[in-house]
Amino acid sequence: MCTSIVEIVRAEGMAKRADAWFPLTQAVVAYDHARHAPLGDVITLDFINTGLDVGARAGVELTLDAAKDLLAALGRAIAAAEFEEAEVRGKGAPQAFRTKA
């Protein structure tokens, strides 16, 4: 059964295929049958450049638990990076890190 669960977002960055890097234009997050991993349904992450050939793609298939762990790790890394950026650039800590006086 296909789930039709698909989210597409703009992506700015780089991905690697074989031994060459290419710029990204979007990321696709989906939940469906695994195509390559020996698993059932998975979260699939596809990083692509729609202006390049079909091979301009980096794909990942994750179990739901692995996807949840990745989401939590991304949240922690983003929060720490925002704090670091605020400290380095002198903008003060983001609202989430400010303490009440």
mmCIF file of N, CA, C and O in Angstrom:
data_model
loop_
_atom_site.group_PDB
_atom_site.id
_atom_site.type_symbol
_atom_site.label_atom_id
_atom_site.label_comp_id
_atom_site.label_asym_id
_atom_site.label_seq_id
_atom_site.Cartn_x
_atom_site.Cartn_y
_atom_site.Cartn_z
ATOM 1 N N MET A 1 0.844 -1.181 0.000
ATOM 2 C CA MET A 1 0.000 0.000 0.000
ATOM 3 C C MET A 1 0.884 1.238 0.000
ATOM 4 O O MET A 1 1.774 1.369 0.830
ATOM 5 N N CYS A 2 0.673 2.136 -0.920
ATOM 6 C CA CYS A 2 1.401 3.396 -0.946
ATOM 7 C C CYS A 2 0.751 4.365 0.031
ATOM 8 O O CYS A 2 -0.466 4.389 0.175
ATOM 9 N N THR A 3 1.568 5.164 0.692
ATOM 10 C CA THR A 3 1.025 6.060 1.705
ATOM 11 C C THR A 3 0.706 7.450 1.189
ATOM 12 O O THR A 3 -0.078 8.157 1.782
ATOM 13 N N SER A 4 1.342 7.868 0.108
ATOM 14 C CA SER A 4 1.191 9.223 -0.433
ATOM 15 C C SER A 4 1.656 10.289 0.547
ATOM 16 O O SER A 4 1.223 11.434 0.470
ATOM 17 N N ILE A 5 2.520 9.932 1.506
ATOM 18 C CA ILE A 5 3.076 10.903 2.438
ATOM 19 C C ILE A 5 4.357 11.445 1.830
ATOM 20 O O ILE A 5 5.363 10.719 1.728
ATOM 21 N N VAL A 6 4.309 12.703 1.383
ATOM 22 C CA VAL A 6 5.453 13.326 0.723
ATOM 23 C C VAL A 6 5.515 14.798 1.116
ATOM 24 O O VAL A 6 4.499 15.497 1.077
ATOM 25 N N GLU A 7 6.687 15.250 1.508
ATOM 26 C CA GLU A 7 6.944 16.664 1.795
ATOM 27 C C GLU A 7 8.124 17.096 0.927
ATOM 28 O O GLU A 7 9.133 16.395 0.862
ATOM 29 N N ILE A 8 7.992 18.235 0.263
ATOM 30 C CA ILE A 8 9.063 18.759 -0.583
ATOM 31 C C ILE A 8 9.419 20.151 -0.091
ATOM 32 O O ILE A 8 8.535 20.988 0.109
ATOM 33 N N VAL A 9 10.716 20.381 0.129
ATOM 34 C CA VAL A 9 11.176 21.685 0.598
ATOM 35 C C VAL A 9 12.365 22.151 -0.230
ATOM 36 O O VAL A 9 13.083 21.340 -0.828
ATOM 37 N N ARG A 10 12.555 23.455 -0.255
ATOM 38 C CA ARG A 10 13.721 24.044 -0.907
ATOM 39 C C ARG A 10 14.955 23.632 -0.127
ATOM 40 O O ARG A 10 14.935 23.550 1.098
ATOM 41 N N ALA A 11 16.020 23.328 -0.826
ATOM 42 C CA ALA A 11 17.268 22.968 -0.156
ATOM 43 C C ALA A 11 18.416 23.769 -0.772
ATOM 44 O O ALA A 11 18.490 23.916 -1.982
ATOM 45 N N GLU A 12 19.258 24.284 0.072
ATOM 46 C CA GLU A 12 20.434 25.017 -0.387
ATOM 47 C C GLU A 12 21.640 24.365 0.268
ATOM 48 O O GLU A 12 21.746 24.321 1.494
ATOM 49 N N GLY A 13 22.500 23.802 -0.531
ATOM 50 C CA GLY A 13 23.668 23.099 -0.026
ATOM 51 C C GLY A 13 24.285 22.284 -1.137
ATOM 52 O O GLY A 13 24.084 22.571 -2.318
ATOM 53 N N MET A 14 25.029 21.260 -0.760
ATOM 54 C CA MET A 14 25.707 20.412 -1.729
ATOM 55 C C MET A 14 25.484 18.948 -1.336
ATOM 56 O O MET A 14 25.301 18.630 -0.164
ATOM 57 N N ALA A 15 25.511 18.066 -2.326
ATOM 58 C CA ALA A 15 25.428 16.623 -2.110
ATOM 59 C C ALA A 15 26.472 15.953 -2.997
ATOM 60 O O ALA A 15 26.948 16.545 -3.966
ATOM 61 N N LYS A 16 26.808 14.716 -2.661
ATOM 62 C CA LYS A 16 27.838 14.017 -3.414
ATOM 63 C C LYS A 16 27.264 12.771 -4.075
ATOM 64 O O LYS A 16 26.527 12.015 -3.463
ATOM 65 N N ARG A 17 27.628 12.580 -5.322
ATOM 66 C CA ARG A 17 27.331 11.342 -6.050
ATOM 67 C C ARG A 17 28.650 10.854 -6.643
ATOM 68 O O ARG A 17 29.448 11.663 -7.124
ATOM 69 N N ALA A 18 28.883 9.591 -6.560
ATOM 70 C CA ALA A 18 30.161 9.017 -7.007
ATOM 71 C C ALA A 18 31.296 9.838 -6.396
ATOM 72 O O ALA A 18 31.394 9.927 -5.184
ATOM 73 N N ASP A 19 32.070 10.502 -7.230
ATOM 74 C CA ASP A 19 33.163 11.318 -6.683
ATOM 75 C C ASP A 19 33.030 12.785 -7.070
ATOM 76 O O ASP A 19 34.010 13.516 -7.135
ATOM 77 N N ALA A 20 31.780 13.220 -7.331
ATOM 78 C CA ALA A 20 31.543 14.617 -7.696
ATOM 79 C C ALA A 20 30.437 15.220 -6.829
ATOM 80 O O ALA A 20 29.450 14.568 -6.516
ATOM 81 N N TRP A 21 30.631 16.461 -6.448
ATOM 82 C CA TRP A 21 29.628 17.198 -5.673
ATOM 83 C C TRP A 21 28.730 17.973 -6.618
ATOM 84 O O TRP A 21 29.155 18.402 -7.692
ATOM 85 N N PHE A 22 27.473 18.177 -6.227
ATOM 86 C CA PHE A 22 26.540 18.978 -7.015
ATOM 87 C C PHE A 22 25.683 19.824 -6.081
ATOM 88 O O PHE A 22 25.431 19.437 -4.945
ATOM 89 N N PRO A 23 25.247 21.012 -6.547
ATOM 90 C CA PRO A 23 24.408 21.875 -5.707
ATOM 91 C C PRO A 23 22.985 21.316 -5.602
ATOM 92 O O PRO A 23 22.483 20.700 -6.535
ATOM 93 N N LEU A 24 22.361 21.536 -4.448
ATOM 94 C CA LEU A 24 20.997 21.075 -4.218
ATOM 95 C C LEU A 24 19.978 22.155 -4.535
ATOM 96 O O LEU A 24 20.264 23.344 -4.389
ATOM 97 N N THR A 25 18.800 21.733 -4.954
ATOM 98 C CA THR A 25 17.691 22.663 -5.138
ATOM 99 C C THR A 25 16.505 22.298 -4.245
ATOM 100 O O THR A 25 15.725 23.159 -3.870
ATOM 101 N N GLN A 26 16.350 21.006 -3.926
ATOM 102 C CA GLN A 26 15.241 20.621 -3.059
ATOM 103 C C GLN A 26 15.523 19.308 -2.341
ATOM 104 O O GLN A 26 16.405 18.547 -2.730
ATOM 105 N N ALA A 27 14.753 19.101 -1.279
ATOM 106 C CA ALA A 27 14.802 17.852 -0.535
ATOM 107 C C ALA A 27 13.385 17.291 -0.491
ATOM 108 O O ALA A 27 12.415 18.037 -0.345
ATOM 109 N N VAL A 28 13.283 15.992 -0.624
ATOM 110 C CA VAL A 28 11.995 15.311 -0.575
ATOM 111 C C VAL A 28 12.029 14.332 0.591
ATOM 112 O O VAL A 28 12.959 13.533 0.714
ATOM 113 N N VAL A 29 11.032 14.427 1.462
ATOM 114 C CA VAL A 29 10.894 13.518 2.596
ATOM 115 C C VAL A 29 9.600 12.743 2.376
ATOM 116 O O VAL A 29 8.544 13.343 2.173
ATOM 117 N N ALA A 30 9.698 11.421 2.399
ATOM 118 C CA ALA A 30 8.517 10.599 2.141
ATOM 119 C C ALA A 30 8.480 9.398 3.076
ATOM 120 O O ALA A 30 9.499 9.027 3.660
ATOM 121 N N TYR A 31 7.303 8.816 3.206
ATOM 122 C CA TYR A 31 7.132 7.576 3.957
ATOM 123 C C TYR A 31 6.470 6.577 3.027
ATOM 124 O O TYR A 31 5.354 6.796 2.547
ATOM 125 N N ASP A 32 7.184 5.495 2.716
ATOM 126 C CA ASP A 32 6.664 4.516 1.767
ATOM 127 C C ASP A 32 7.484 3.234 1.875
ATOM 128 O O ASP A 32 8.375 3.142 2.707
ATOM 129 N N HIS A 33 7.216 2.285 1.005
ATOM 130 C CA HIS A 33 7.962 1.032 0.977
ATOM 131 C C HIS A 33 9.432 1.314 0.677
ATOM 132 O O HIS A 33 9.746 2.165 -0.164
ATOM 133 N N ALA A 34 10.310 0.578 1.346
ATOM 134 C CA ALA A 34 11.732 0.683 1.036
ATOM 135 C C ALA A 34 11.965 0.199 -0.387
ATOM 136 O O ALA A 34 11.343 -0.760 -0.838
ATOM 137 N N ARG A 35 12.823 0.881 -1.091
ATOM 138 C CA ARG A 35 13.171 0.468 -2.452
ATOM 139 C C ARG A 35 14.485 -0.306 -2.470
ATOM 140 O O ARG A 35 14.717 -1.127 -3.320
ATOM 141 N N HIS A 36 15.365 0.014 -1.519
ATOM 142 C CA HIS A 36 16.699 -0.582 -1.520
ATOM 143 C C HIS A 36 17.038 -1.262 -0.204
ATOM 144 O O HIS A 36 17.661 -2.320 -0.210
ATOM 145 N N ALA A 37 16.675 -0.669 0.914
ATOM 146 C CA ALA A 37 16.964 -1.256 2.229
ATOM 147 C C ALA A 37 16.090 -2.496 2.425
ATOM 148 O O ALA A 37 14.933 -2.513 2.003
ATOM 149 N N PRO A 38 16.614 -3.533 3.060
ATOM 150 C CA PRO A 38 15.814 -4.738 3.318
ATOM 151 C C PRO A 38 14.873 -4.518 4.508
ATOM 152 O O PRO A 38 14.961 -5.180 5.532
ATOM 153 N N LEU A 39 13.989 -3.543 4.378
ATOM 154 C CA LEU A 39 13.072 -3.130 5.440
ATOM 155 C C LEU A 39 11.671 -3.029 4.873
ATOM 156 O O LEU A 39 11.472 -3.092 3.662
ATOM 157 N N GLY A 40 10.699 -2.801 5.737
ATOM 158 C CA GLY A 40 9.328 -2.566 5.296
ATOM 159 C C GLY A 40 9.185 -1.117 4.843
ATOM 160 O O GLY A 40 9.891 -0.649 3.963
ATOM 161 N N ASP A 41 8.268 -0.403 5.473
ATOM 162 C CA ASP A 41 8.091 1.015 5.158
ATOM 163 C C ASP A 41 9.192 1.824 5.839
ATOM 164 O O ASP A 41 9.628 1.500 6.948
ATOM 165 N N VAL A 42 9.644 2.868 5.165
ATOM 166 C CA VAL A 42 10.755 3.686 5.647
ATOM 167 C C VAL A 42 10.494 5.163 5.381
ATOM 168 O O VAL A 42 9.667 5.524 4.558
ATOM 169 N N ILE A 43 11.229 5.993 6.096
ATOM 170 C CA ILE A 43 11.316 7.412 5.752
ATOM 171 C C ILE A 43 12.423 7.522 4.714
ATOM 172 O O ILE A 43 13.535 7.034 4.930
ATOM 173 N N THR A 44 12.103 8.119 3.586
ATOM 174 C CA THR A 44 13.079 8.303 2.523
ATOM 175 C C THR A 44 13.441 9.778 2.432
ATOM 176 O O THR A 44 12.551 10.641 2.423
ATOM 177 N N LEU A 45 14.722 10.054 2.395
ATOM 178 C CA LEU A 45 15.227 11.409 2.192
ATOM 179 C C LEU A 45 15.909 11.446 0.838
ATOM 180 O O LEU A 45 16.826 10.655 0.580
ATOM 181 N N ASP A 46 15.464 12.320 -0.035
ATOM 182 C CA ASP A 46 16.097 12.505 -1.335
ATOM 183 C C ASP A 46 16.546 13.949 -1.450
ATOM 184 O O ASP A 46 15.740 14.872 -1.293
ATOM 185 N N PHE A 47 17.811 14.126 -1.702
ATOM 186 C CA PHE A 47 18.382 15.456 -1.927
ATOM 187 C C PHE A 47 18.708 15.533 -3.400
ATOM 188 O O PHE A 47 19.488 14.718 -3.910
ATOM 189 N N ILE A 48 18.106 16.503 -4.105
ATOM 190 C CA ILE A 48 18.221 16.524 -5.566
ATOM 191 C C ILE A 48 18.462 17.930 -6.104
ATOM 192 O O ILE A 48 18.293 18.929 -5.402
ATOM 193 N N ASN A 49 18.859 17.959 -7.372
ATOM 194 C CA ASN A 49 18.949 19.197 -8.133
ATOM 195 C C ASN A 49 18.084 18.995 -9.363
ATOM 196 O O ASN A 49 18.426 18.205 -10.247
ATOM 197 N N THR A 50 16.953 19.687 -9.416
ATOM 198 C CA THR A 50 15.993 19.499 -10.505
ATOM 199 C C THR A 50 16.504 20.029 -11.837
ATOM 200 O O THR A 50 15.963 19.685 -12.877
ATOM 201 N N GLY A 51 17.562 20.834 -11.829
ATOM 202 C CA GLY A 51 18.114 21.370 -13.067
ATOM 203 C C GLY A 51 19.197 20.501 -13.684
ATOM 204 O O GLY A 51 19.685 20.799 -14.766
ATOM 205 N N LEU A 52 19.558 19.423 -13.011
ATOM 206 C CA LEU A 52 20.594 18.520 -13.522
ATOM 207 C C LEU A 52 19.980 17.188 -13.929
ATOM 208 O O LEU A 52 18.783 16.973 -13.776
ATOM 209 N N ASP A 53 20.801 16.279 -14.424
ATOM 210 C CA ASP A 53 20.319 14.968 -14.846
ATOM 211 C C ASP A 53 19.753 14.191 -13.661
ATOM 212 O O ASP A 53 19.984 14.536 -12.506
ATOM 213 N N VAL A 54 19.046 13.120 -13.966
ATOM 214 C CA VAL A 54 18.363 12.339 -12.939
ATOM 215 C C VAL A 54 19.339 11.747 -11.919
ATOM 216 O O VAL A 54 18.957 11.447 -10.796
ATOM 217 N N GLY A 55 20.605 11.631 -12.251
ATOM 218 C CA GLY A 55 21.598 11.115 -11.325
ATOM 219 C C GLY A 55 22.040 12.110 -10.270
ATOM 220 O O GLY A 55 22.789 11.767 -9.357
ATOM 221 N N ALA A 56 21.572 13.352 -10.358
ATOM 222 C CA ALA A 56 21.919 14.375 -9.364
ATOM 223 C C ALA A 56 21.017 14.198 -8.159
ATOM 224 O O ALA A 56 20.135 14.994 -7.882
ATOM 225 N N ARG A 57 21.253 13.081 -7.448
ATOM 226 C CA ARG A 57 20.394 12.683 -6.339
ATOM 227 C C ARG A 57 21.233 11.961 -5.296
ATOM 228 O O ARG A 57 22.076 11.146 -5.619
ATOM 229 N N ALA A 58 20.967 12.281 -4.046
ATOM 230 C CA ALA A 58 21.532 11.532 -2.928
ATOM 231 C C ALA A 58 20.344 11.069 -2.099
ATOM 232 O O ALA A 58 19.564 11.892 -1.628
ATOM 233 N N GLY A 59 20.172 9.767 -1.966
ATOM 234 C CA GLY A 59 19.012 9.233 -1.278
ATOM 235 C C GLY A 59 19.388 8.424 -0.052
ATOM 236 O O GLY A 59 20.457 7.813 -0.001
ATOM 237 N N VAL A 60 18.478 8.415 0.937
ATOM 238 C CA VAL A 60 18.661 7.673 2.179
ATOM 239 C C VAL A 60 17.320 7.053 2.560
ATOM 240 O O VAL A 60 16.277 7.699 2.439
ATOM 241 N N GLU A 61 17.339 5.795 3.026
ATOM 242 C CA GLU A 61 16.146 5.157 3.558
ATOM 243 C C GLU A 61 16.397 4.827 5.028
ATOM 244 O O GLU A 61 17.395 4.174 5.360
ATOM 245 N N LEU A 62 15.510 5.293 5.910
ATOM 246 C CA LEU A 62 15.669 5.124 7.351
ATOM 247 C C LEU A 62 14.424 4.491 7.975
ATOM 248 O O LEU A 62 13.305 4.803 7.560
ATOM 249 N N THR A 63 14.636 3.680 9.009
ATOM 250 C CA THR A 63 13.496 3.209 9.786
ATOM 251 C C THR A 63 12.889 4.412 10.511
ATOM 252 O O THR A 63 13.539 5.461 10.642
ATOM 253 N N LEU A 64 11.667 4.267 10.991
ATOM 254 C CA LEU A 64 11.043 5.364 11.741
ATOM 255 C C LEU A 64 11.868 5.728 12.966
ATOM 256 O O LEU A 64 12.051 6.912 13.270
ATOM 257 N N ASP A 65 12.370 4.735 13.691
ATOM 258 C CA ASP A 65 13.180 5.025 14.875
ATOM 259 C C ASP A 65 14.459 5.776 14.510
ATOM 260 O O ASP A 65 14.843 6.726 15.191
ATOM 261 N N ALA A 66 15.121 5.359 13.441
ATOM 262 C CA ALA A 66 16.336 6.057 13.009
ATOM 263 C C ALA A 66 16.010 7.480 12.568
ATOM 264 O O ALA A 66 16.768 8.418 12.838
ATOM 265 N N ALA A 67 14.877 7.671 11.899
ATOM 266 C CA ALA A 67 14.465 9.007 11.468
ATOM 267 C C ALA A 67 14.176 9.898 12.677
ATOM 268 O O ALA A 67 14.530 11.078 12.687
ATOM 269 N N LYS A 68 13.549 9.331 13.712
ATOM 270 C CA LYS A 68 13.291 10.095 14.942
ATOM 271 C C LYS A 68 14.595 10.495 15.618
ATOM 272 O O LYS A 68 14.740 11.622 16.099
ATOM 273 N N ASP A 69 15.557 9.568 15.666
ATOM 274 C CA ASP A 69 16.862 9.877 16.250
ATOM 275 C C ASP A 69 17.560 10.981 15.459
ATOM 276 O O ASP A 69 18.170 11.885 16.024
ATOM 277 N N LEU A 70 17.470 10.903 14.125
ATOM 278 C CA LEU A 70 18.067 11.936 13.265
ATOM 279 C C LEU A 70 17.393 13.281 13.501
ATOM 280 O O LEU A 70 18.076 14.313 13.616
ATOM 281 N N LEU A 71 16.075 13.304 13.609
ATOM 282 C CA LEU A 71 15.340 14.542 13.871
ATOM 283 C C LEU A 71 15.788 15.166 15.190
ATOM 284 O O LEU A 71 16.035 16.376 15.271
ATOM 285 N N ALA A 72 15.919 14.354 16.225
ATOM 286 C CA ALA A 72 16.361 14.865 17.528
ATOM 287 C C ALA A 72 17.784 15.416 17.439
ATOM 288 O O ALA A 72 18.077 16.489 17.979
ATOM 289 N N ALA A 73 18.666 14.691 16.745
ATOM 290 C CA ALA A 73 20.050 15.156 16.593
ATOM 291 C C ALA A 73 20.110 16.457 15.799
ATOM 292 O O ALA A 73 20.867 17.368 16.145
ATOM 293 N N LEU A 74 19.306 16.574 14.759
ATOM 294 C CA LEU A 74 19.243 17.826 13.995
ATOM 295 C C LEU A 74 18.764 18.970 14.876
ATOM 296 O O LEU A 74 19.314 20.076 14.821
ATOM 297 N N GLY A 75 17.759 18.727 15.674
ATOM 298 C CA GLY A 75 17.254 19.766 16.580
ATOM 299 C C GLY A 75 18.329 20.254 17.538
ATOM 300 O O GLY A 75 18.495 21.452 17.757
ATOM 301 N N ARG A 76 19.074 19.313 18.125
ATOM 302 C CA ARG A 76 20.147 19.688 19.054
ATOM 303 C C ARG A 76 21.254 20.453 18.336
ATOM 304 O O ARG A 76 21.744 21.471 18.832
ATOM 305 N N ALA A 77 21.648 19.977 17.163
ATOM 306 C CA ALA A 77 22.720 20.643 16.406
ATOM 307 C C ALA A 77 22.291 22.040 15.957
ATOM 308 O O ALA A 77 23.073 22.994 16.026
ATOM 309 N N ILE A 78 21.057 22.192 15.515
ATOM 310 C CA ILE A 78 20.551 23.503 15.088
ATOM 311 C C ILE A 78 20.507 24.463 16.268
ATOM 312 O O ILE A 78 20.925 25.628 16.158
ATOM 313 N N ALA A 79 20.005 24.012 17.403
ATOM 314 C CA ALA A 79 19.944 24.871 18.590
ATOM 315 C C ALA A 79 21.340 25.316 18.997
ATOM 316 O O ALA A 79 21.571 26.497 19.301
ATOM 317 N N ALA A 80 22.298 24.393 19.013
ATOM 318 C CA ALA A 80 23.674 24.737 19.379
ATOM 319 C C ALA A 80 24.297 25.681 18.354
ATOM 320 O O ALA A 80 25.000 26.631 18.717
ATOM 321 N N ALA A 81 24.021 25.459 17.069
ATOM 322 C CA ALA A 81 24.562 26.329 16.020
ATOM 323 C C ALA A 81 23.987 27.735 16.127
ATOM 324 O O ALA A 81 24.711 28.724 15.955
ATOM 325 N N GLU A 82 22.692 27.848 16.409
ATOM 326 C CA GLU A 82 22.086 29.169 16.571
ATOM 327 C C GLU A 82 22.697 29.896 17.761
ATOM 328 O O GLU A 82 22.954 31.096 17.699
ATOM 329 N N PHE A 83 22.937 29.181 18.842
ATOM 330 C CA PHE A 83 23.577 29.777 20.009
ATOM 331 C C PHE A 83 24.991 30.226 19.656
ATOM 332 O O PHE A 83 25.400 31.335 19.990
ATOM 333 N N GLU A 84 25.742 29.366 18.969
ATOM 334 C CA GLU A 84 27.114 29.686 18.554
ATOM 335 C C GLU A 84 27.132 30.908 17.642
ATOM 336 O O GLU A 84 27.961 31.805 17.807
ATOM 337 N N GLU A 85 26.230 30.959 16.669
ATOM 338 C CA GLU A 85 26.153 32.103 15.761
ATOM 339 C C GLU A 85 25.864 33.389 16.529
ATOM 340 O O GLU A 85 26.440 34.434 16.244
ATOM 341 N N ALA A 86 24.980 33.313 17.497
ATOM 342 C CA ALA A 86 24.647 34.498 18.288
ATOM 343 C C ALA A 86 25.848 34.954 19.096
ATOM 344 O O ALA A 86 26.126 36.154 19.195
ATOM 345 N N GLU A 87 26.579 34.024 19.678
ATOM 346 C CA GLU A 87 27.755 34.359 20.476
ATOM 347 C C GLU A 87 28.870 34.937 19.606
ATOM 348 O O GLU A 87 29.479 35.939 19.942
ATOM 349 N N VAL A 88 29.151 34.308 18.480
ATOM 350 C CA VAL A 88 30.240 34.722 17.593
ATOM 351 C C VAL A 88 29.929 36.058 16.938
ATOM 352 O O VAL A 88 30.776 36.926 16.823
ATOM 353 N N ARG A 89 28.706 36.255 16.537
ATOM 354 C CA ARG A 89 28.331 37.476 15.812
ATOM 355 C C ARG A 89 27.853 38.586 16.738
ATOM 356 O O ARG A 89 27.466 39.648 16.301
ATOM 357 N N GLY A 90 27.815 38.314 18.036
ATOM 358 C CA GLY A 90 27.450 39.336 18.999
ATOM 359 C C GLY A 90 25.994 39.747 18.971
ATOM 360 O O GLY A 90 25.641 40.849 19.368
ATOM 361 N N LYS A 91 25.122 38.874 18.492
ATOM 362 C CA LYS A 91 23.697 39.204 18.414
ATOM 363 C C LYS A 91 22.952 38.841 19.682
ATOM 364 O O LYS A 91 21.760 39.062 19.788
ATOM 365 N N GLY A 92 23.645 38.242 20.638
ATOM 366 C CA GLY A 92 22.968 37.775 21.845
ATOM 367 C C GLY A 92 22.363 36.423 21.608
ATOM 368 O O GLY A 92 22.167 35.993 20.486
ATOM 369 N N ALA A 93 22.070 35.722 22.671
ATOM 370 C CA ALA A 93 21.530 34.369 22.570
ATOM 371 C C ALA A 93 20.103 34.396 21.990
ATOM 372 O O ALA A 93 19.354 35.333 22.256
ATOM 373 N N PRO A 94 19.747 33.381 21.209
ATOM 374 C CA PRO A 94 18.372 33.292 20.718
ATOM 375 C C PRO A 94 17.390 33.242 21.875
ATOM 376 O O PRO A 94 17.747 32.874 22.995
ATOM 377 N N GLN A 95 16.154 33.607 21.638
ATOM 378 C CA GLN A 95 15.115 33.693 22.661
ATOM 379 C C GLN A 95 15.051 32.429 23.517
ATOM 380 O O GLN A 95 14.890 32.516 24.725
ATOM 381 N N ALA A 96 15.186 31.266 22.915
ATOM 382 C CA ALA A 96 15.064 30.012 23.652
ATOM 383 C C ALA A 96 16.134 29.863 24.713
ATOM 384 O O ALA A 96 15.965 29.137 25.669
ATOM 385 N N PHE A 97 17.284 30.563 24.562
ATOM 386 C CA PHE A 97 18.398 30.420 25.496
ATOM 387 C C PHE A 97 18.458 31.551 26.507
ATOM 388 O O PHE A 97 19.267 31.520 27.404
ATOM 389 N N ARG A 98 17.627 32.565 26.369
ATOM 390 C CA ARG A 98 17.673 33.693 27.295
ATOM 391 C C ARG A 98 17.020 33.302 28.607
ATOM 392 O O ARG A 98 16.000 32.640 28.645
ATOM 393 N N THR A 99 17.629 33.739 29.672
ATOM 394 C CA THR A 99 17.054 33.482 30.999
ATOM 395 C C THR A 99 16.296 34.716 31.464
ATOM 396 O O THR A 99 16.612 35.844 31.080
ATOM 397 N N LYS A 100 15.314 34.497 32.320
ATOM 398 C CA LYS A 100 14.537 35.621 32.838
ATOM 399 C C LYS A 100 15.332 36.325 33.916
ATOM 400 O O LYS A 100 15.969 35.698 34.743
ATOM 401 N N ALA A 101 15.278 37.636 33.897
ATOM 402 C CA ALA A 101 16.020 38.439 34.895
ATOM 403 C C ALA A 101 15.252 38.588 36.154
ATOM 404 O O ALA A 101 14.085 38.460 36.243
#
